[in-house]
XYZ file of C-alpha atoms in Angstrom:
392
model
C 66.558 149.942 114.708
C 64.547 152.107 118.370
C 61.437 150.531 119.607
C 60.257 153.616 121.638
C 60.950 156.780 122.948
C 61.945 157.600 127.242
C 60.368 161.096 127.561
C 61.514 162.968 131.063
C 60.263 165.698 132.432
C 61.872 168.495 135.178
C 59.317 170.844 136.904
C 56.420 168.289 136.572
C 58.791 166.326 139.042
C 58.839 169.021 141.878
C 54.946 169.095 142.119
C 53.347 166.528 145.554
C 50.099 165.444 145.670
C 48.866 166.752 142.486
C 51.148 165.667 140.047
C 48.796 162.976 138.925
C 46.904 166.155 137.035
C 50.430 167.528 135.535
C 51.557 164.208 134.724
C 48.069 163.380 133.210
C 48.086 166.536 130.562
C 51.289 165.875 129.838
C 50.574 162.914 128.312
C 46.998 163.473 126.955
C 48.829 166.177 124.858
C 51.468 163.711 123.495
C 48.862 162.559 122.248
C 47.095 164.867 120.442
C 50.727 165.935 119.390
C 50.657 162.416 117.293
C 47.528 161.416 116.318
C 47.346 162.344 113.393
C 50.590 159.801 112.855
C 48.586 156.054 113.341
C 47.763 154.693 116.191
C 50.671 153.766 119.203
C 51.359 153.041 123.036
C 51.605 154.922 125.675
C 52.844 154.695 129.412
C 54.037 156.386 132.218
C 55.467 155.240 134.982
C 57.093 157.336 137.820
C 59.670 159.798 136.244
C 59.109 158.575 132.584
C 56.890 158.774 130.033
C 57.119 156.163 127.118
C 56.360 156.199 123.649
C 55.949 153.452 120.832
C 57.926 154.063 117.857
C 56.772 152.756 114.141
C 59.418 153.565 111.988
C 58.852 157.115 112.305
C 61.215 158.544 114.807
C 62.021 161.696 111.893
C 58.508 162.936 112.286
C 57.594 161.920 116.019
C 60.958 163.517 117.761
C 60.539 167.073 115.914
C 56.552 166.416 117.022
C 57.873 166.293 120.617
C 59.807 168.876 120.963
C 57.194 171.193 120.987
C 55.076 168.917 123.577
C 55.412 171.524 127.209
C 56.650 170.011 130.248
C 58.834 167.769 127.897
C 62.501 168.676 128.833
C 64.496 165.486 126.783
C 63.814 163.009 124.769
C 65.726 159.949 124.041
C 65.235 157.367 121.156
C 65.222 154.158 122.932
C 65.881 150.093 122.145
C 63.893 148.206 125.220
C 65.768 144.617 126.894
C 64.994 142.074 128.625
C 65.938 142.182 131.840
C 68.245 139.773 131.125
C 72.134 141.213 131.126
C 73.651 139.664 128.349
C 70.308 141.229 126.429
C 70.856 143.657 127.652
C 74.626 144.103 126.581
C 73.833 142.961 123.159
C 71.739 146.044 122.728
C 73.763 148.738 124.229
C 76.128 147.390 121.444
C 73.702 148.292 119.137
C 72.714 151.487 120.372
C 76.738 152.068 120.456
C 77.350 151.043 116.655
C 74.632 153.438 116.054
C 75.625 156.762 117.994
C 79.516 155.765 116.875
C 78.243 155.538 113.319
C 77.637 159.524 113.608
C 81.122 160.083 113.824
C 84.934 159.263 113.270
C 87.684 158.420 114.084
C 89.161 157.312 117.690
C 85.535 158.038 120.012
C 85.287 157.627 123.994
C 82.545 156.590 125.686
C 81.348 155.849 129.398
C 78.275 153.672 130.541
C 75.640 155.411 133.080
C 72.656 152.933 134.498
C 70.093 153.736 136.483
C 68.218 151.854 138.475
C 64.882 152.364 139.794
C 63.667 148.517 139.753
C 65.410 147.299 142.263
C 64.760 143.748 141.823
C 67.472 143.356 138.931
C 69.919 141.248 141.283
C 72.670 143.788 139.786
C 73.115 146.884 141.808
C 73.984 149.982 138.968
C 77.957 149.727 138.862
C 78.122 146.525 138.372
C 75.875 146.711 135.892
C 77.493 149.471 134.065
C 80.954 147.641 134.006
C 80.002 144.468 132.926
C 78.027 146.431 129.762
C 80.492 148.804 129.476
C 83.008 145.695 129.028
C 80.723 144.438 126.611
C 80.897 147.520 124.206
C 84.691 147.797 124.877
C 85.017 144.354 123.992
C 83.203 144.454 120.811
C 84.136 148.034 119.050
C 87.463 148.575 117.186
C 91.042 150.015 118.255
C 90.103 153.484 118.331
C 87.421 153.306 121.591
C 88.079 153.483 124.695
C 87.300 154.506 127.950
C 86.621 157.999 129.669
C 84.193 158.453 132.398
C 84.587 161.858 133.412
C 84.185 163.586 129.036
C 82.914 161.114 127.070
C 82.103 161.674 123.509
C 78.799 159.364 123.757
C 77.234 158.322 126.763
C 75.683 155.113 127.067
C 72.390 155.287 128.884
C 71.116 152.435 130.327
C 67.252 152.366 132.624
C 66.709 149.757 134.414
C 62.379 149.234 135.505
C 59.943 146.172 135.725
C 58.953 146.396 132.518
C 62.376 146.092 130.433
C 66.339 147.697 130.145
C 65.867 151.010 127.683
C 69.074 151.062 126.720
C 69.523 155.037 124.843
C 72.819 157.207 124.121
C 70.957 160.368 121.878
C 69.127 163.359 123.799
C 67.352 165.926 121.722
C 65.969 169.041 124.061
C 62.014 169.814 124.796
C 60.635 173.511 125.333
C 59.573 172.921 129.214
C 57.728 174.662 131.376
C 54.581 173.090 131.608
C 51.930 170.780 129.886
C 49.394 173.345 128.197
C 45.905 172.994 130.162
C 46.897 173.083 133.849
C 46.858 176.522 134.801
C 43.667 177.577 133.079
C 43.130 179.270 129.846
C 44.193 182.915 128.762
C 42.846 184.704 125.777
C 46.145 186.743 124.107
C 45.649 190.373 122.167
C 47.789 189.123 118.834
C 48.521 190.733 116.295
C 50.652 190.453 112.884
C 53.478 191.874 114.510
C 57.151 190.619 116.497
C 56.025 190.614 120.215
C 52.846 189.296 120.662
C 53.606 185.782 118.959
C 56.150 185.335 121.741
C 53.952 186.679 124.420
C 51.539 183.768 123.791
C 54.276 181.238 123.617
C 55.168 181.826 126.976
C 52.161 181.936 128.786
C 51.669 178.584 127.080
C 54.992 177.277 128.391
C 53.204 178.142 131.619
C 50.947 175.691 130.988
C 48.056 178.273 129.621
C 45.305 177.515 127.138
C 45.702 180.599 125.035
C 42.998 181.803 122.160
C 44.161 184.798 120.362
C 42.499 188.018 119.440
C 42.883 189.215 116.468
C 41.886 193.245 115.704
C 41.002 193.417 112.025
C 39.977 197.349 110.564
C 40.002 196.648 106.657
C 39.694 198.170 104.416
C 42.775 200.151 106.005
C 44.015 196.814 106.823
C 43.698 194.076 104.048
C 43.014 190.629 104.471
C 47.050 189.701 103.336
C 46.906 191.122 107.223
C 44.272 188.607 108.955
C 46.201 185.518 106.896
C 49.054 186.768 107.927
C 48.077 186.474 112.045
C 46.093 183.060 111.396
C 49.402 182.158 109.687
C 50.988 183.223 113.044
C 47.961 181.298 115.518
C 48.592 177.805 113.441
C 52.587 177.839 113.855
C 51.001 178.570 117.483
C 48.532 175.459 117.452
C 51.972 173.381 116.680
C 52.511 173.830 120.759
C 49.326 173.616 122.118
C 47.432 171.463 119.430
C 44.612 173.874 118.248
C 43.675 177.499 118.775
C 40.707 179.992 118.486
C 41.229 183.071 117.173
C 38.523 185.666 116.949
C 38.785 187.926 114.409
C 37.102 191.389 115.226
C 36.275 193.671 113.171
C 37.847 197.144 114.206
C 37.137 199.481 111.488
C 34.217 201.709 112.753
C 35.707 202.186 116.483
C 38.890 202.808 115.137
C 37.905 205.252 113.016
C 35.454 206.973 115.830
C 39.059 207.189 117.850
C 40.683 208.601 114.656
C 37.774 211.482 115.034
C 36.739 212.406 118.248
C 39.546 211.242 120.301
C 42.773 214.256 120.481
C 45.119 212.432 118.293
C 48.504 211.944 120.499
C 45.873 209.984 122.643
C 44.802 207.903 120.054
C 47.054 205.277 120.254
C 45.815 204.665 124.752
C 42.247 205.110 123.858
C 42.516 202.426 120.829
C 44.429 200.122 123.331
C 41.656 200.574 126.068
C 39.501 199.925 124.012
C 40.354 196.851 122.774
C 41.231 195.348 126.574
C 37.236 195.889 127.316
C 36.804 194.288 123.679
C 39.234 190.854 124.721
C 37.506 191.201 128.269
C 34.373 190.313 126.603
C 34.932 187.655 124.621
C 37.312 186.173 127.359
C 34.804 186.254 129.355
C 32.567 184.526 127.446
C 34.514 181.480 127.266
C 36.289 181.497 130.522
C 39.259 183.049 130.641
C 41.030 183.998 133.833
C 43.771 186.683 132.164
C 43.905 188.351 129.172
C 47.705 188.927 127.839
C 49.741 191.255 125.750
C 52.866 191.610 124.264
C 54.338 194.886 125.778
C 57.264 195.043 127.127
C 58.259 198.551 129.436
C 59.408 201.455 127.125
C 59.237 199.482 123.989
C 56.770 201.930 122.502
C 55.076 204.995 123.415
C 51.769 203.039 124.932
C 53.876 200.969 126.723
C 55.487 203.281 129.619
C 54.566 202.793 132.735
C 52.011 205.949 133.246
C 50.548 204.397 129.466
C 49.958 201.121 130.604
C 48.597 202.164 134.018
C 46.300 203.986 132.041
C 45.247 201.124 130.107
C 44.698 198.465 132.401
C 42.641 200.818 134.412
C 39.858 199.586 131.351
C 40.084 196.240 132.453
C 38.771 194.154 135.642
C 40.263 190.519 134.529
C 44.517 190.429 135.157
C 45.915 191.764 132.263
C 49.294 190.248 132.413
C 52.686 190.559 130.083
C 54.552 187.453 129.757
C 57.829 189.756 127.451
C 57.274 192.951 130.078
C 60.893 193.000 130.898
C 62.905 191.850 127.318
C 64.364 194.148 125.416
C 63.522 193.483 120.988
C 66.782 191.929 120.785
C 66.033 189.031 123.178
C 62.337 188.555 121.820
C 63.231 188.527 118.338
C 65.775 185.959 119.290
C 63.058 183.768 120.566
C 61.000 184.831 117.974
C 62.874 182.671 115.221
C 63.684 180.325 117.689
C 59.875 179.721 118.058
C 59.024 179.935 114.036
C 57.561 183.053 114.469
C 59.591 185.712 113.053
C 59.336 185.069 108.872
C 56.123 185.879 109.493
C 55.948 188.603 111.383
C 58.012 190.704 109.434
C 55.829 189.937 106.190
C 55.021 193.525 104.955
C 51.574 193.473 105.665
C 50.451 196.526 108.889
C 47.832 195.882 111.339
C 45.635 198.036 112.814
C 47.965 198.816 115.814
C 50.005 201.109 113.175
C 46.874 202.845 111.885
C 46.595 206.636 112.862
C 49.772 206.721 115.057
C 50.454 210.641 115.216
C 53.877 211.971 115.509
C 53.781 212.183 119.247
C 51.813 209.677 121.197
C 51.533 210.944 125.213
C 53.901 209.224 126.668
C 52.515 210.509 129.893
C 48.592 209.915 129.656
C 46.456 211.991 131.883
C 43.054 209.306 133.168
C 40.474 212.265 133.134
C 42.185 213.230 129.752
C 41.775 209.982 128.640
C 38.138 209.884 130.299
C 37.421 213.134 127.994
C 38.247 211.348 125.189
C 36.267 208.390 125.425
C 32.649 210.443 126.697
C 33.001 212.292 123.236
C 31.613 209.137 121.640
C 29.544 206.485 122.070
C 31.709 203.132 122.247
C 30.222 201.281 124.161
C 27.610 201.018 121.103
C 30.598 200.491 118.999
C 32.296 197.640 120.610
C 28.566 196.242 120.915
C 29.057 196.208 117.156
C 32.391 194.965 116.348
C 31.543 192.053 119.127
C 28.236 191.116 117.041
C 30.287 190.860 113.672
C 33.402 188.545 115.898
C 35.210 185.322 113.788
C 35.557 182.632 115.439
C 38.437 181.046 113.772
C 39.924 177.516 114.912
C 42.996 177.273 113.883
C 44.807 173.485 113.096
C 48.785 173.438 113.245
C 49.877 173.572 110.620
């Protein structure tokens, strides 16, 4: 029935002289998302992109709904620039849309005419095509130009007229890769995968750093994090995960730092390690899943002391969100069910009953001076394993 998918983008359209950079990256990301589905034609025109359908709409549309930068996806049928053919295609598209419902139904025809050389103007095309659809339909079909049940859209372009009646939403945002590279501190919890998704939505290409404390944390915990990365890779095409062997450093923190400062010292060590990995892969910022006041390590006092351990920006996309909002988004993007698997990560180990919520920098520096953390960081980095995750 449909021979192409019409793709609309939103925020990219507000760009000026560098708009082509965003469009080219979006087209590249679309190609990557569909690469394993076989060869097909792709086209880019002002404000729109088109992908050839080869009878695999049910595979193509869900893939496109995970490509950042896209706001709308419509399976379309292309007609030659002849009014009679446009009428015939519109009748077929309406009939297909009508099959999805029963009883009385209203419709309207909406026309966009970027190709100004077509002899009829948009209102004239809409009247002619609407009349043809109504003539072909049964007595339960009526016209409603204000609140129709079905809207038949026609876009008249130089290469043909595209007719469609369905619109699947996309994730919006900017194409991944247009805003540089970032490094995400990725745990097995609910928050950090959502933070990574939000960073990607703003065009950031993300890699993950996971801190693994075997045998205190099991390989099932590591597997959970890799499964989360595989879900995030659906939105970016691929994702590297750096698995840091954190056991010795975490034990040293537990043995030498005051218990109430353990979480703060641990977070500072994580930032130091993540920053060095980020520098190696040319990342411009670190991303975390912290939200103000959610736990003791996420008070403004704790965040300020933790941030001081890093020289590059530490960005927190969830900073003003409450837990319910984060959970809802985790369910929407497909990470929630993985995050709630009962396998603890290193962030839940050795947590005192009463962690310090207002750590003082001088006390934290004294705690860090009580052991050779630089040697332990170097050892952890030397054992770091990089795993390249593909979408699944």
